[in-house]
mmCIF file of C-alpha atoms in Angstrom:
data_model
loop_
_atom_site.group_PDB
_atom_site.id
_atom_site.type_symbol
_atom_site.label_atom_id
_atom_site.label_comp_id
_atom_site.label_asym_id
_atom_site.label_seq_id
_atom_site.Cartn_x
_atom_site.Cartn_y
_atom_site.Cartn_z
ATOM 1 C CA UNK P 349 -2.254 26.944 18.777
ATOM 2 C CA UNK P 350 -5.416 24.900 18.853
ATOM 3 C CA UNK P 351 -8.717 26.477 17.867
ATOM 4 C CA UNK P 352 -11.922 24.944 19.216
ATOM 5 C CA UNK P 353 -9.945 22.078 20.742
ATOM 6 C CA UNK P 354 -9.067 20.629 17.334
ATOM 7 C CA UNK P 355 -5.500 19.536 16.658
ATOM 8 C CA UNK P 356 -2.466 19.596 18.852
ATOM 9 C CA UNK P 357 0.029 22.186 19.853
ATOM 10 C CA UNK P 358 2.796 22.526 22.372
ATOM 11 C CA UNK P 359 0.309 23.919 24.906
ATOM 12 C CA UNK P 360 -2.222 21.064 24.878
ATOM 13 C CA UNK P 361 -0.016 17.957 24.580
ATOM 14 C CA UNK P 362 0.514 16.233 27.894
ATOM 15 C CA UNK P 363 1.764 12.765 28.792
ATOM 16 C CA UNK P 364 -1.637 11.062 28.583
ATOM 17 C CA UNK P 365 -2.655 12.922 25.435
ATOM 18 C CA UNK P 366 0.614 11.937 23.790
ATOM 19 C CA UNK P 367 -0.127 8.264 24.449
ATOM 20 C CA UNK P 368 -3.608 8.601 22.978
ATOM 21 C CA UNK P 369 -2.269 10.373 19.897
ATOM 22 C CA UNK P 370 0.471 7.751 19.490
ATOM 23 C CA UNK P 371 -2.107 4.963 19.729
ATOM 24 C CA UNK P 372 -4.331 6.642 17.117
ATOM 25 C CA UNK P 373 -1.405 7.101 14.738
ATOM 26 C CA UNK P 374 -0.428 3.442 15.104
ATOM 27 C CA UNK P 375 -3.990 2.262 14.480
ATOM 28 C CA UNK P 376 -4.270 4.558 11.449
ATOM 29 C CA UNK P 377 -0.971 3.272 10.037
ATOM 30 C CA UNK P 378 -2.016 -0.343 10.598
ATOM 31 C CA UNK P 379 -5.387 0.295 8.953
ATOM 32 C CA UNK P 380 -3.824 1.921 5.899
ATOM 33 C CA UNK P 381 -1.230 -0.831 5.528
ATOM 34 C CA UNK P 382 -3.974 -3.495 5.731
ATOM 35 C CA UNK P 383 -6.011 -1.593 3.143
ATOM 36 C CA UNK P 384 -3.053 -1.409 0.756
ATOM 37 C CA UNK P 385 -2.378 -5.119 1.242
ATOM 38 C CA UNK P 386 -5.989 -6.065 0.573
ATOM 39 C CA UNK P 387 -6.282 -3.865 -2.503
ATOM 40 C CA UNK P 388 -2.997 -5.147 -3.953
ATOM 41 C CA UNK P 389 -4.105 -8.752 -3.498
ATOM 42 C CA UNK P 390 -7.498 -7.937 -4.995
ATOM 43 C CA UNK P 391 -5.891 -6.263 -8.035
ATOM 44 C CA UNK P 392 -3.529 -9.189 -8.632
ATOM 45 C CA UNK P 393 -6.337 -11.751 -8.336
ATOM 46 C CA UNK P 394 -8.792 -9.830 -10.517
ATOM 47 C CA UNK P 395 -6.289 -9.160 -13.276
ATOM 48 C CA UNK P 396 -4.715 -12.612 -13.061
ATOM 49 C CA UNK P 397 -7.977 -14.532 -13.314
ATOM 50 C CA UNK P 398 -9.750 -12.355 -15.876
ATOM 51 C CA UNK P 399 -10.132 -13.402 -19.501
ATOM 52 C CA UNK P 400 -12.239 -12.303 -22.427
ATOM 53 C CA UNK P 401 -13.456 -14.153 -25.496
ATOM 54 C CA UNK P 402 -14.023 -12.325 -28.752
ATOM 55 C CA UNK P 403 -15.633 -13.988 -31.759
ATOM 56 C CA UNK P 404 -14.441 -12.814 -35.158
ATOM 57 C CA UNK P 405 -16.593 -14.506 -37.768
ATOM 58 C CA UNK P 406 -16.261 -18.125 -36.603
ATOM 59 C CA UNK P 407 -12.897 -17.853 -34.842
ATOM 60 C CA UNK P 408 -12.835 -17.454 -31.083
ATOM 61 C CA UNK P 409 -9.912 -15.610 -29.549
ATOM 62 C CA UNK P 410 -9.438 -15.863 -25.790
ATOM 63 C CA UNK P 411 -7.464 -12.992 -24.273
ATOM 64 C CA UNK P 412 -5.687 -13.343 -20.930
ATOM 65 C CA UNK P 413 -3.501 -11.023 -18.930
ATOM 66 C CA UNK P 414 -0.391 -12.815 -20.193
ATOM 67 C CA UNK P 415 -1.048 -11.457 -23.687
ATOM 68 C CA UNK P 416 0.095 -7.984 -22.601
ATOM 69 C CA UNK P 417 3.442 -7.406 -20.908
ATOM 70 C CA UNK P 418 2.062 -4.399 -19.053
ATOM 71 C CA UNK P 419 -0.589 -6.511 -17.351
ATOM 72 C CA UNK P 420 1.967 -9.155 -16.420
ATOM 73 C CA UNK P 421 4.081 -6.417 -14.859
ATOM 74 C CA UNK P 422 1.013 -5.094 -13.039
ATOM 75 C CA UNK P 423 0.255 -8.501 -11.529
ATOM 76 C CA UNK P 424 3.888 -8.837 -10.410
ATOM 77 C CA UNK P 425 3.887 -5.293 -8.991
ATOM 78 C CA UNK P 426 0.637 -6.018 -7.146
ATOM 79 C CA UNK P 427 2.165 -9.149 -5.655
ATOM 80 C CA UNK P 428 5.251 -7.226 -4.531
ATOM 81 C CA UNK P 429 3.069 -4.505 -3.025
ATOM 82 C CA UNK P 430 1.049 -7.102 -1.137
ATOM 83 C CA UNK P 431 4.190 -8.850 0.153
ATOM 84 C CA UNK P 432 5.743 -5.569 1.307
ATOM 85 C CA UNK P 433 2.476 -4.565 2.954
ATOM 86 C CA UNK P 434 2.268 -7.877 4.843
ATOM 87 C CA UNK P 435 5.796 -7.320 6.164
ATOM 88 C CA UNK P 436 4.893 -3.781 7.265
ATOM 89 C CA UNK P 437 1.622 -4.952 8.860
ATOM 90 C CA UNK P 438 3.582 -7.488 10.906
ATOM 91 C CA UNK P 439 6.030 -4.741 11.937
ATOM 92 C CA UNK P 440 3.135 -2.485 12.961
ATOM 93 C CA UNK P 441 1.468 -5.242 14.984
ATOM 94 C CA UNK P 442 4.731 -6.108 16.743
ATOM 95 C CA UNK P 443 5.372 -2.470 17.627
ATOM 96 C CA UNK P 444 1.819 -2.163 18.992
ATOM 97 C CA UNK P 445 2.215 -5.310 21.093
ATOM 98 C CA UNK P 446 5.605 -4.294 22.437
ATOM 99 C CA UNK P 447 4.558 -0.689 22.875
ATOM 100 C CA UNK P 448 7.833 0.472 21.412
ATOM 101 C CA UNK P 449 8.274 3.721 19.570
ATOM 102 C CA UNK P 450 10.373 3.918 16.425
ATOM 103 C CA UNK P 451 13.395 5.941 17.536
ATOM 104 C CA UNK P 452 15.825 4.139 15.253
ATOM 105 C CA UNK P 453 16.579 6.683 12.533
ATOM 106 C CA UNK P 454 18.120 4.242 9.999
ATOM 107 C CA UNK P 455 15.123 1.912 10.331
ATOM 108 C CA UNK P 456 12.766 4.850 9.803
ATOM 109 C CA UNK P 457 14.667 5.733 6.620
ATOM 110 C CA UNK P 458 14.454 2.132 5.400
ATOM 111 C CA UNK P 459 10.687 2.081 5.964
ATOM 112 C CA UNK P 460 10.264 5.460 4.269
ATOM 113 C CA UNK P 461 12.442 4.400 1.322
ATOM 114 C CA UNK P 462 10.522 1.144 0.948
ATOM 115 C CA UNK P 463 7.234 3.036 0.880
ATOM 116 C CA UNK P 464 8.588 5.402 -1.767
ATOM 117 C CA UNK P 465 9.936 2.559 -3.911
ATOM 118 C CA UNK P 466 6.588 0.820 -3.685
ATOM 119 C CA UNK P 467 4.891 4.027 -4.733
ATOM 120 C CA UNK P 468 7.225 4.494 -7.707
ATOM 121 C CA UNK P 469 6.928 0.864 -8.753
ATOM 122 C CA UNK P 470 3.195 0.464 -8.465
ATOM 123 C CA UNK P 471 1.213 3.615 -9.056
ATOM 124 C CA UNK P 472 2.699 5.161 -12.235
ATOM 125 C CA UNK P 473 2.030 1.887 -14.044
ATOM 126 C CA UNK P 474 -1.761 2.280 -13.869
ATOM 127 C CA UNK P 475 -1.766 5.029 -16.458
ATOM 128 C CA UNK P 476 0.410 3.022 -18.830
ATOM 129 C CA UNK P 477 -1.752 -0.067 -18.504
ATOM 130 C CA UNK P 478 -4.960 1.870 -19.085
ATOM 131 C CA UNK P 479 -3.525 3.674 -22.112
ATOM 132 C CA UNK P 480 -2.185 0.519 -23.735
ATOM 133 C CA UNK P 481 -5.457 -1.381 -23.817
#
């Protein structure tokens, strides 16, 4: 049941409304995938190009991301996340152009599994990187 016209239910979904909702979901998915891609590229570039110089008495030590294995892994994970996101953005754009709906159950499972693997690979590492530095 829909209160105040917000949300959808069996009673207020018609053919034209279903197309509008489908279009909004596709645009939202495309926007989120582009955001993930941009943030992953930004993280890889910022971490990969950053360096710090610390002076101890008269000795200068330059630290780079390659000095810590966790940061190297984070740059690699960010690159993988960006590559996967580019592939998914292309899939989203193609499905919007074709106007096709994803009815292929195995393909839906592959996309879902890829998203979950990306989530497991990328996001738990942030806490380990922050704690190790």
